[in-house]
XYZ file of C-alpha atoms in Angstrom:
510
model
C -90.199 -57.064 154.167
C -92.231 -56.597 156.807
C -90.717 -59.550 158.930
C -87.102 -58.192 158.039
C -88.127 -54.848 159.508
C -89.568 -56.305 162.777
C -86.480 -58.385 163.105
C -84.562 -55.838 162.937
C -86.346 -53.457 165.200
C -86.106 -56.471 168.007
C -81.941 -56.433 167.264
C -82.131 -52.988 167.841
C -83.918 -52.939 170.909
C -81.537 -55.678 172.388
C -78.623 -53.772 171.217
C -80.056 -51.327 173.278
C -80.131 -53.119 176.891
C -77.313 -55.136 175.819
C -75.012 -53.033 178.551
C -75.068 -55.327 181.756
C -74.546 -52.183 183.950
C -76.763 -49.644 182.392
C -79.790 -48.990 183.513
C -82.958 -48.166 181.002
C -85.833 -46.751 181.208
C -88.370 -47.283 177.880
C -91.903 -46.010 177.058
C -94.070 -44.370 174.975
C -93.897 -41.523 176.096
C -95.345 -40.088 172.753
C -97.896 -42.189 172.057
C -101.144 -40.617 173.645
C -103.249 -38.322 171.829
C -101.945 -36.359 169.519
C -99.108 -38.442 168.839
C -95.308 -38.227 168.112
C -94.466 -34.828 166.986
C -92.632 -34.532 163.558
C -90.253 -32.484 164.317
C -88.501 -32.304 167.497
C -88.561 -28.679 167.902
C -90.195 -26.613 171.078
C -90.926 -23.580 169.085
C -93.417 -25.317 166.659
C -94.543 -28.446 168.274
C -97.967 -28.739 169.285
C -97.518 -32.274 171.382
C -94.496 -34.195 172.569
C -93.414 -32.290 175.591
C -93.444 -34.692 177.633
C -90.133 -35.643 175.788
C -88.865 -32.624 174.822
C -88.248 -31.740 178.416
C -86.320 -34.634 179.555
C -83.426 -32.773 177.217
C -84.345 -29.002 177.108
C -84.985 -26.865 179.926
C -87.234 -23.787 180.707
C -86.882 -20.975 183.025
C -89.505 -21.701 185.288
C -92.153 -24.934 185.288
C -95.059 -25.943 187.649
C -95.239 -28.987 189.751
C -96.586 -31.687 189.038
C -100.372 -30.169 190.671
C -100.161 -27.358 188.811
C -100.342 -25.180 191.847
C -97.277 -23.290 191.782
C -94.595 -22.261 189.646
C -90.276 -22.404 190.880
C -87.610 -22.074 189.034
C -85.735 -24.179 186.209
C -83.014 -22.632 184.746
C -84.155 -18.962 186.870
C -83.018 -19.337 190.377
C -85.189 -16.503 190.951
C -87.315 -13.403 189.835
C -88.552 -10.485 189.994
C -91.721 -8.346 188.810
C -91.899 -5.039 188.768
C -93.233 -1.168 187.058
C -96.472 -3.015 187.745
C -96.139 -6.079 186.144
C -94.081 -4.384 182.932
C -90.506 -5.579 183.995
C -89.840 -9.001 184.507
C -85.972 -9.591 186.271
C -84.815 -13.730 185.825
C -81.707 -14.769 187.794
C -79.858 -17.569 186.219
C -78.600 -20.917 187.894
C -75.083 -20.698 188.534
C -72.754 -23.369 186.644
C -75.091 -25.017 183.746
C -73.364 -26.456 180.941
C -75.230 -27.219 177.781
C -74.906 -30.875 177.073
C -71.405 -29.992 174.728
C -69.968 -28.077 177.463
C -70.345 -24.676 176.637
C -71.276 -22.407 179.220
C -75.217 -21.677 179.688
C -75.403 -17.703 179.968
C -78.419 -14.809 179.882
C -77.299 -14.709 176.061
C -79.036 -18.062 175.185
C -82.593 -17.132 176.913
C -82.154 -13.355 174.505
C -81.374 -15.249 171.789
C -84.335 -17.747 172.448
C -87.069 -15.187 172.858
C -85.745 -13.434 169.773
C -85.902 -16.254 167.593
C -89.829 -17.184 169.479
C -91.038 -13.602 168.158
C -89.530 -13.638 164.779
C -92.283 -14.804 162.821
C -89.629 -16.216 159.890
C -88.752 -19.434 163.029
C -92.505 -20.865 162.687
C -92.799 -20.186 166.491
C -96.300 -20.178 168.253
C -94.879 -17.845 171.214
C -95.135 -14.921 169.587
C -99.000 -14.676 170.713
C -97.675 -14.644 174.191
C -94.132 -12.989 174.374
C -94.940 -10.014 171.556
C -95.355 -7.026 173.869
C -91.566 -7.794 174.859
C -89.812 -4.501 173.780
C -86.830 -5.156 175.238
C -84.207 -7.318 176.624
C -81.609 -6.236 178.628
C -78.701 -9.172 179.843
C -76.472 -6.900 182.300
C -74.369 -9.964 183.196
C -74.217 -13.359 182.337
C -76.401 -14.453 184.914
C -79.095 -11.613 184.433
C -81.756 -11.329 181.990
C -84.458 -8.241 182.277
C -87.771 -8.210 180.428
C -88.921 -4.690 179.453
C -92.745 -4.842 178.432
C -94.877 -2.583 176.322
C -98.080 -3.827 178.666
C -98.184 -6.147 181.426
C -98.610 -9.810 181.105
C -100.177 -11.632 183.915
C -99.550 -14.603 182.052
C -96.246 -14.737 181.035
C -94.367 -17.084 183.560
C -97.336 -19.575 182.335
C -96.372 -19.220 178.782
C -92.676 -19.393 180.450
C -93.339 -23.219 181.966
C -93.511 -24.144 178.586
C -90.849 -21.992 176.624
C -87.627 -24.198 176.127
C -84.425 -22.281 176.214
C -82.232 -23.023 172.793
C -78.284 -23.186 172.847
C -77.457 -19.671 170.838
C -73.679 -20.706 169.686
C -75.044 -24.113 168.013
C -78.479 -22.364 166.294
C -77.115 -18.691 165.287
C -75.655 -19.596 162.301
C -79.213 -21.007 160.842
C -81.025 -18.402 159.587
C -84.726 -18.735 161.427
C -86.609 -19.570 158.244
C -84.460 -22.501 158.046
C -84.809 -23.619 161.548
C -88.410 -24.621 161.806
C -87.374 -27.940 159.475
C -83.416 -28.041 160.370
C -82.159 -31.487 160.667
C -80.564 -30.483 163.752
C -83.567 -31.033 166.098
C -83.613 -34.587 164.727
C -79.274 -35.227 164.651
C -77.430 -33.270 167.693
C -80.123 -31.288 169.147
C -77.961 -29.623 172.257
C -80.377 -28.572 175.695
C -79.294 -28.446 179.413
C -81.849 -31.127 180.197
C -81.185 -34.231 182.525
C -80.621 -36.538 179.401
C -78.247 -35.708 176.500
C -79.813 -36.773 172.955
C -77.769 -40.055 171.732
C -79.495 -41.425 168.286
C -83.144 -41.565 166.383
C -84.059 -44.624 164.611
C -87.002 -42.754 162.580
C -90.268 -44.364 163.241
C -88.814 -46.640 165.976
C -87.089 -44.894 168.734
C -84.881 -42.335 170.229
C -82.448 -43.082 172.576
C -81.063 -40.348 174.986
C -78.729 -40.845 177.529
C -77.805 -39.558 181.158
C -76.134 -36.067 181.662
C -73.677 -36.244 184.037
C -73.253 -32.534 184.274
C -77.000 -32.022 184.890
C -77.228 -29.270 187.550
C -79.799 -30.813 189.875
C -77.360 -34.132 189.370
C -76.362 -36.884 187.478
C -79.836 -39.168 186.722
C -80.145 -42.351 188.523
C -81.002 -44.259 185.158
C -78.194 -44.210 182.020
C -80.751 -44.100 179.154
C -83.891 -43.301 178.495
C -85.696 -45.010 175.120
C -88.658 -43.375 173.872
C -90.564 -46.100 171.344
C -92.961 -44.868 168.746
C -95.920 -47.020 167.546
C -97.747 -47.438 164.484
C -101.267 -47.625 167.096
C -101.458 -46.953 170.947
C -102.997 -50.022 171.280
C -99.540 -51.863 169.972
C -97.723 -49.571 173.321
C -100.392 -51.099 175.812
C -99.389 -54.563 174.328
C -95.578 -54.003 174.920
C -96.397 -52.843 178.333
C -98.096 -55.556 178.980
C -95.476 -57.672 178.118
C -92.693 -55.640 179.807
C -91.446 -54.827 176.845
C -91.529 -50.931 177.592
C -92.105 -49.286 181.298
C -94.999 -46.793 180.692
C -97.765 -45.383 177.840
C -100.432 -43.924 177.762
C -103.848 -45.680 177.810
C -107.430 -45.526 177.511
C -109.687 -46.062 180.113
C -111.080 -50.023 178.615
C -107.713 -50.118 178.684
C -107.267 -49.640 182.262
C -109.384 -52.323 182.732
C -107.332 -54.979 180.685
C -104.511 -55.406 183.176
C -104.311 -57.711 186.117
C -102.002 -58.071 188.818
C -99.301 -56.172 189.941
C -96.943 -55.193 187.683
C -98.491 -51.769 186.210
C -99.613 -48.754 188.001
C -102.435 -47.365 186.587
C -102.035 -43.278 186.996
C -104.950 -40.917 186.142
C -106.099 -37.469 186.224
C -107.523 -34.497 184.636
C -105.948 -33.927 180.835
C -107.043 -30.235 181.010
C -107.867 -30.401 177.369
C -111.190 -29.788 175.915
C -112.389 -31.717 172.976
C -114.028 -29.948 170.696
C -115.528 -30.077 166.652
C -113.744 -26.981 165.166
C -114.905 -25.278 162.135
C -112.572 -23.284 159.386
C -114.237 -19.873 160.258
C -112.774 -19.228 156.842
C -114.964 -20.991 155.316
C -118.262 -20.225 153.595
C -119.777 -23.590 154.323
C -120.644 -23.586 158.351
C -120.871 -19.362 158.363
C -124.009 -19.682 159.370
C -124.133 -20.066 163.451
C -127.706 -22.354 162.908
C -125.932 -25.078 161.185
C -122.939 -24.955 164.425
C -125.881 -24.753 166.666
C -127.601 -27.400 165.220
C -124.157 -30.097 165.256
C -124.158 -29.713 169.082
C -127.505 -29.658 169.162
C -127.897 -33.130 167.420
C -124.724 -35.113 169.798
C -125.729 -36.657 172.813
C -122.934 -35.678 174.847
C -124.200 -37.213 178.079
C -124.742 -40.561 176.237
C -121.340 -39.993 175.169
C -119.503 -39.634 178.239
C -121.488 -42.388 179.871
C -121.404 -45.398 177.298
C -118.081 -44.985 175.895
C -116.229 -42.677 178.169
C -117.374 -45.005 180.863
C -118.098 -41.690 183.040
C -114.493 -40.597 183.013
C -115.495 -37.653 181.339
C -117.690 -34.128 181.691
C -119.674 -32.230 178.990
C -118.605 -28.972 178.223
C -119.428 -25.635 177.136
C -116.669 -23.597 177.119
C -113.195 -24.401 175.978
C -111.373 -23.259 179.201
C -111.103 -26.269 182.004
C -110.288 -24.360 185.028
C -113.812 -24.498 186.034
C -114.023 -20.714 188.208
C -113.186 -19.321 184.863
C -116.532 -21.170 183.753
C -119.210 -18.734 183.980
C -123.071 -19.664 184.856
C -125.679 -19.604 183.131
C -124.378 -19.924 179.795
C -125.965 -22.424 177.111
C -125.695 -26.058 177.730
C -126.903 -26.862 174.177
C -129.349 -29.872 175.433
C -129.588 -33.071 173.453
C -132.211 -31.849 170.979
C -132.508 -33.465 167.341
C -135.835 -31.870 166.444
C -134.488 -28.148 167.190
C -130.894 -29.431 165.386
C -133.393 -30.540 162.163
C -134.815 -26.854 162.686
C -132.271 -24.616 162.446
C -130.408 -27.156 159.588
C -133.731 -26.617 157.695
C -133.106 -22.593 158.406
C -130.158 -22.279 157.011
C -130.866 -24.058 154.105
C -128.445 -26.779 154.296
C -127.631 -29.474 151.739
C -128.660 -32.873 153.458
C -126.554 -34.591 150.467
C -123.614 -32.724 151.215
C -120.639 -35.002 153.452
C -118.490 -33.185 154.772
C -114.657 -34.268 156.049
C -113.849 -34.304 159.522
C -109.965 -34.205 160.159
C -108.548 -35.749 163.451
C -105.255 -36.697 164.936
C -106.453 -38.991 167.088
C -106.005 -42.714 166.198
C -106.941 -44.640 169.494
C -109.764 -46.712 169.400
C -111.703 -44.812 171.956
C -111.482 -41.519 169.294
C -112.681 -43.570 166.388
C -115.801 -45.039 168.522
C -116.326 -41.524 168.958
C -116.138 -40.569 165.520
C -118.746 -43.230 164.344
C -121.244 -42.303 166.966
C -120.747 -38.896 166.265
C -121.609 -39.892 162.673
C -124.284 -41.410 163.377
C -125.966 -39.001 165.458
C -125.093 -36.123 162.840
C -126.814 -38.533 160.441
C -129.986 -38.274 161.661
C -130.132 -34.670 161.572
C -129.421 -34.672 158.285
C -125.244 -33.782 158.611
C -123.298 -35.977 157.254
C -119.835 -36.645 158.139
C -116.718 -38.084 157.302
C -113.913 -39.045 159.513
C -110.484 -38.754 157.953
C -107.606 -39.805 160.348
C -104.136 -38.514 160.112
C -101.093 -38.018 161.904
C -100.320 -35.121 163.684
C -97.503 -33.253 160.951
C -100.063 -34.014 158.397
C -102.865 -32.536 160.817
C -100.747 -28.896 161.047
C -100.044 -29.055 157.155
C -103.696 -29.154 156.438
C -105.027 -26.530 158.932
C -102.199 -24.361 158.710
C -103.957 -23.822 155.152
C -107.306 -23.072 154.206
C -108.472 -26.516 152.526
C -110.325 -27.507 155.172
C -113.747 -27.654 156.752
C -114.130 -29.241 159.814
C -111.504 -30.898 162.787
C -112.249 -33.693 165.700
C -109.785 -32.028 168.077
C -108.697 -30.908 171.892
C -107.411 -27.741 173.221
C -105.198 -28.052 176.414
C -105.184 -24.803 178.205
C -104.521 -25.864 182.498
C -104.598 -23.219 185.252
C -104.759 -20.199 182.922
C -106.888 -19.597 180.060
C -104.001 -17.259 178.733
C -103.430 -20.238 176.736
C -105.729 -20.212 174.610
C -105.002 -16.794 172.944
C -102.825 -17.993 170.131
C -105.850 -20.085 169.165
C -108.047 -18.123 169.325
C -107.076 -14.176 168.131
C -106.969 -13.275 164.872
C -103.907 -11.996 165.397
C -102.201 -15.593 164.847
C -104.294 -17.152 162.143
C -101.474 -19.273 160.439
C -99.088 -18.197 158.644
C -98.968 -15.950 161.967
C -99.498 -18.842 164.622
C -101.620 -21.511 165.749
C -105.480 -20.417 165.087
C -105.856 -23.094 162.676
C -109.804 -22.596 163.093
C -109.089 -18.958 161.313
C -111.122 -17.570 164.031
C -112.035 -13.600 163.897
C -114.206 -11.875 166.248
C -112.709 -8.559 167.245
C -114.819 -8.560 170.770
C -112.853 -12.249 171.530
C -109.699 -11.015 170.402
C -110.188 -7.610 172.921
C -111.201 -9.938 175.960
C -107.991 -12.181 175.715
C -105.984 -9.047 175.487
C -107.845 -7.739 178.541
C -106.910 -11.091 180.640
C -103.426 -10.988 179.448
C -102.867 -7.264 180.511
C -104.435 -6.545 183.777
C -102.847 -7.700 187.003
C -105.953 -7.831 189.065
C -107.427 -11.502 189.462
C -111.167 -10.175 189.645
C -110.705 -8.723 186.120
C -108.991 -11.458 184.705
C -111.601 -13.637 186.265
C -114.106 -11.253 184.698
C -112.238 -10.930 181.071
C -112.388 -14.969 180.795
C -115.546 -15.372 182.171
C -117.053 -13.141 178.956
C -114.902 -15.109 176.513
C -116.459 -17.732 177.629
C -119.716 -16.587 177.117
C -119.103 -15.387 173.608
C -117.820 -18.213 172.749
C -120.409 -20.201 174.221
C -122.501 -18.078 171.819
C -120.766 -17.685 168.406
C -119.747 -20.930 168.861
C -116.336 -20.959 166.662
C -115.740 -24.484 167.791
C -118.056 -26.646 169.394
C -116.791 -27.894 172.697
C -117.886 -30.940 173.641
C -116.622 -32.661 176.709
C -113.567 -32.578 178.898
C -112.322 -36.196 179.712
C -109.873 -37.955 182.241
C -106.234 -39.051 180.759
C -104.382 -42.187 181.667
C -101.116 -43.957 182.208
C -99.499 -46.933 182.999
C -96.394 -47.532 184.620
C -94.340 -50.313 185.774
C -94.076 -50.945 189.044
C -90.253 -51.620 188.850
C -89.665 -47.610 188.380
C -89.309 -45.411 191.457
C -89.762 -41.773 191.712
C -91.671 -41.998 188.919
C -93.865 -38.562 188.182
C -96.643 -38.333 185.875
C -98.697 -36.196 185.188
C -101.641 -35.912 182.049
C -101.008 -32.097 181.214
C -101.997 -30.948 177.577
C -99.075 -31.692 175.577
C -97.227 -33.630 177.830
C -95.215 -30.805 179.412
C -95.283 -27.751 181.699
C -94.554 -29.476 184.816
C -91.645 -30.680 187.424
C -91.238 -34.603 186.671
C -88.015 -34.849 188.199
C -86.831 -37.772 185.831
C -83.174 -37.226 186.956
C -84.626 -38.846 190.074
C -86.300 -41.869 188.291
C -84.975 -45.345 188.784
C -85.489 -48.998 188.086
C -84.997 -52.440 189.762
């Protein structure tokens, strides 16, 4: 069975370059941490950008340094009432991929359906003091908002507009799971979505209508595999262009035939704890799990340095405030406060994590080993990442191995943080609720002035450093490989795989 599937994965694939004249571009372009997303939809995905964006488009994105943000779909905006009116100009000419016209009614339409809670959406934490919106022409969309939102062209790099004349006749309870995303899905993207071969690939294919122009490749294949480690042995081979890879990876390929790209991932990886739970209420026993990991060890010996311990889950480091508890390598104190709280040294409890490369499980033993000898012990369950939401998005959980990408503004951690968007209201899966956090992200969201912004995240920081809802652990490097036969290739290891100006109409191959 198993050689009848692989035989006909490998027709497949050939069918697929069979075209002497086209020109294709494969990777795995899902295949880093957190995996392929289950469903294809921007409003609920948690991973997979990095995909999603070669076929939907956003108003406004970063480049590639995440230094400054220009316009997608927006040729231009305005702010204004101090900061509570928010004026997009739309591109002139965009067709969505079936023609129809792209107007100010799809991006109303789109934030609509992101704030009603029935569509599943995690935007709502950052586009609910929206009161109104106003679309004066077809080229014109004005935000009216209850408060300001210093943050909201950050949330808007990563908000994908939706085509309203193909989705308006789903009712948004039904939308979260449609089979759309995964049969016709419509964007204004550079690629146009062609077929899905569930668990194999999808196959999109060039837009000729695109309005920065027509891509210089005519499809684009992303593959999906079982392990990452199966994607760096296909790139290897030339059997796929680029994936992600681990740093002993990195150090597996000779020659000159892959690039080896690297950079900040701008996630923190943390131990998370269902603050809904009775089990870990007690701050001793979180104190005493960070307490009892060697973190430096850690990021030495099997992060090979490419790595930092953390303290705080926010990686734009002037947000970082001093002084704050480094939680030294100390397994006495960790036996101390475990003793303290009275905890259960015959007790195991599960540790969820969507991670599945071999660096992540190497971390997951030595973290079990180390919690071991404090008398914690652990066990690592890995799963997929639809699996992963189901779980958390419930209550029948205890503890998570998992990272937090947030980039140049903490703003993005809100809807993981307030209580506000504990699921089924959003993405806190860690059920955290401390009214003081919840009041210093609404602070940083609503002032305008960068020294109290600065200020607001700095103290979140703090308290979290203190209550210790999740314990952060490190911040680590993220790599890729690419092919040296692609030019104008852009890459960049941003949480989720998005937010960011790749330009892939521009990429090409020899």
């Amino acid at each position: 069975m198993m050689k009848r599937s692989l035989l006909a994965l490998t027709f497949a694939l050939c069918t697929l370059g069979s075209a002497s004249a086209d020109k294709v571009i494969t990777g795995a372009f899902d295949q880093g941490p957190g995996g392929a997303p289950g469903q294809f939809n921007p409003l609920t995905n948690t991973a997979g950008f990095t995909w999603l964006n070669k076929y939907f488009s956003t108003l406004v994105l970063y480049d590639p340094a995440f230094k400054k943000i220009s316009g997608d779909l927006a040729s231009s905006w305005t702010v204004a009432d101090g900061g509570k009116k928010y004026t997009f100009v739309l591109r002139d000419g965009v067709k969505w991929h079936d023609g129809q016209a792209f107007t100010s009614a799809d991006v109303k339409f789109s934030l609509n359906l992101a704030n009603n809670p029935d569509s599943g959406s995690g935007f709502a934490a950052k586009f609910g003091n929206i009161t109104n919106i106003q679309t004066p022409n077809a080229r014109t969309v004005v935000l009216t908002l209850s408060k300001p939102n210093a943050a909201l062209l950050d949330a808007m790099t990563n908000f994908m507009i939706l085509p309203e004349h193909a989705l308006n006749k789903i009712a948004p309870k039904d939308l979260r799971n449609s089979a759309w995303w995964r049969t016709n899905p419509v964007g204004t993207g550079p690629f146009k979505w062609n077929k899905l071969v569930p668990d194999q690939y999808v196959e999109l294919v060039a837009n000729p209508t695109y309005f920065r122009g027509k891509p210089k490749v005519d499809r684009l294949v992303n593959r999906y595999f079982k392990e990452q480690a199966a994607a760096v042995v296909a790139l290897k081979s030339g059997d796929i262009e680029f994936s992600y890879l681990t740093l002993d990876d990195t150090k597996t390929f000779n020659g000159n035939a892959v690039k080896i790209l690297d950079g900040s991932s701008q996630v923190a990886n943390y131990l998370g704890f269902n603050n809904a739970s009775p089990l870990l209420k007690d701050v001793r026993i979180r104190q005493a799990i960070l307490l009892a990991v060697d973190r430096a060890t850690i990021v030495k010996q099997l992060y090979g340095g490419g790595a930092e311990v953390a303290n705080c889950p926010v990686t734009n480091s002037k947000y970082v405030p001093k002084g704050i508890n480094a939680y030294a390598y100390n397994q006495d104190q960790a036996r101390q406060l475990l003793k303290a709280a009275g905890w259960d040294s015959g007790k195991s409890v599960e540790v969820i994590t969507y991670y599945s490369d071999q660096l992540s499980k190497d971390v997951l033993v030595t973290l079990q080993q180390m919690l071991a000898g404090v008398g914690f012990k652990i066990a690592p369950r890995f799963v997929d990442v639809p699996t992963y939401n189901q779980i958390t998005g419930g209550s029948d959980f205890t503890m998570v191995y998992a990272g937090i990408g947030n980039g140049p503004d903490p703003d993005t951690l809100y809807p993981s943080m307030h209580s506000d968007f504990i699921p089924p209201n959003g993405t806190n899966r860690m059920k955290v609720s401390i009214p003081a956090l919840n009041k210093l992200f609404e602070q940083g969201q609503e002032t305008t002035l960068a020294s109290t912004r600065t200020k607001a995240y700095q103290d979140m920081c703090a308290l979290v450093n203190k209550q210790l809802p999740w314990d952060v652990l490190w911040s680590a490097k993220r790599f890729g490989g690419v092919s040296t036969k692609l030019s104008n290739f852009i890459w960049t290891p941003a949480p989720a795989g998005g937010r960011y100006d790749d330009k892939a109409y521009l990429w090409d191959t020899k």
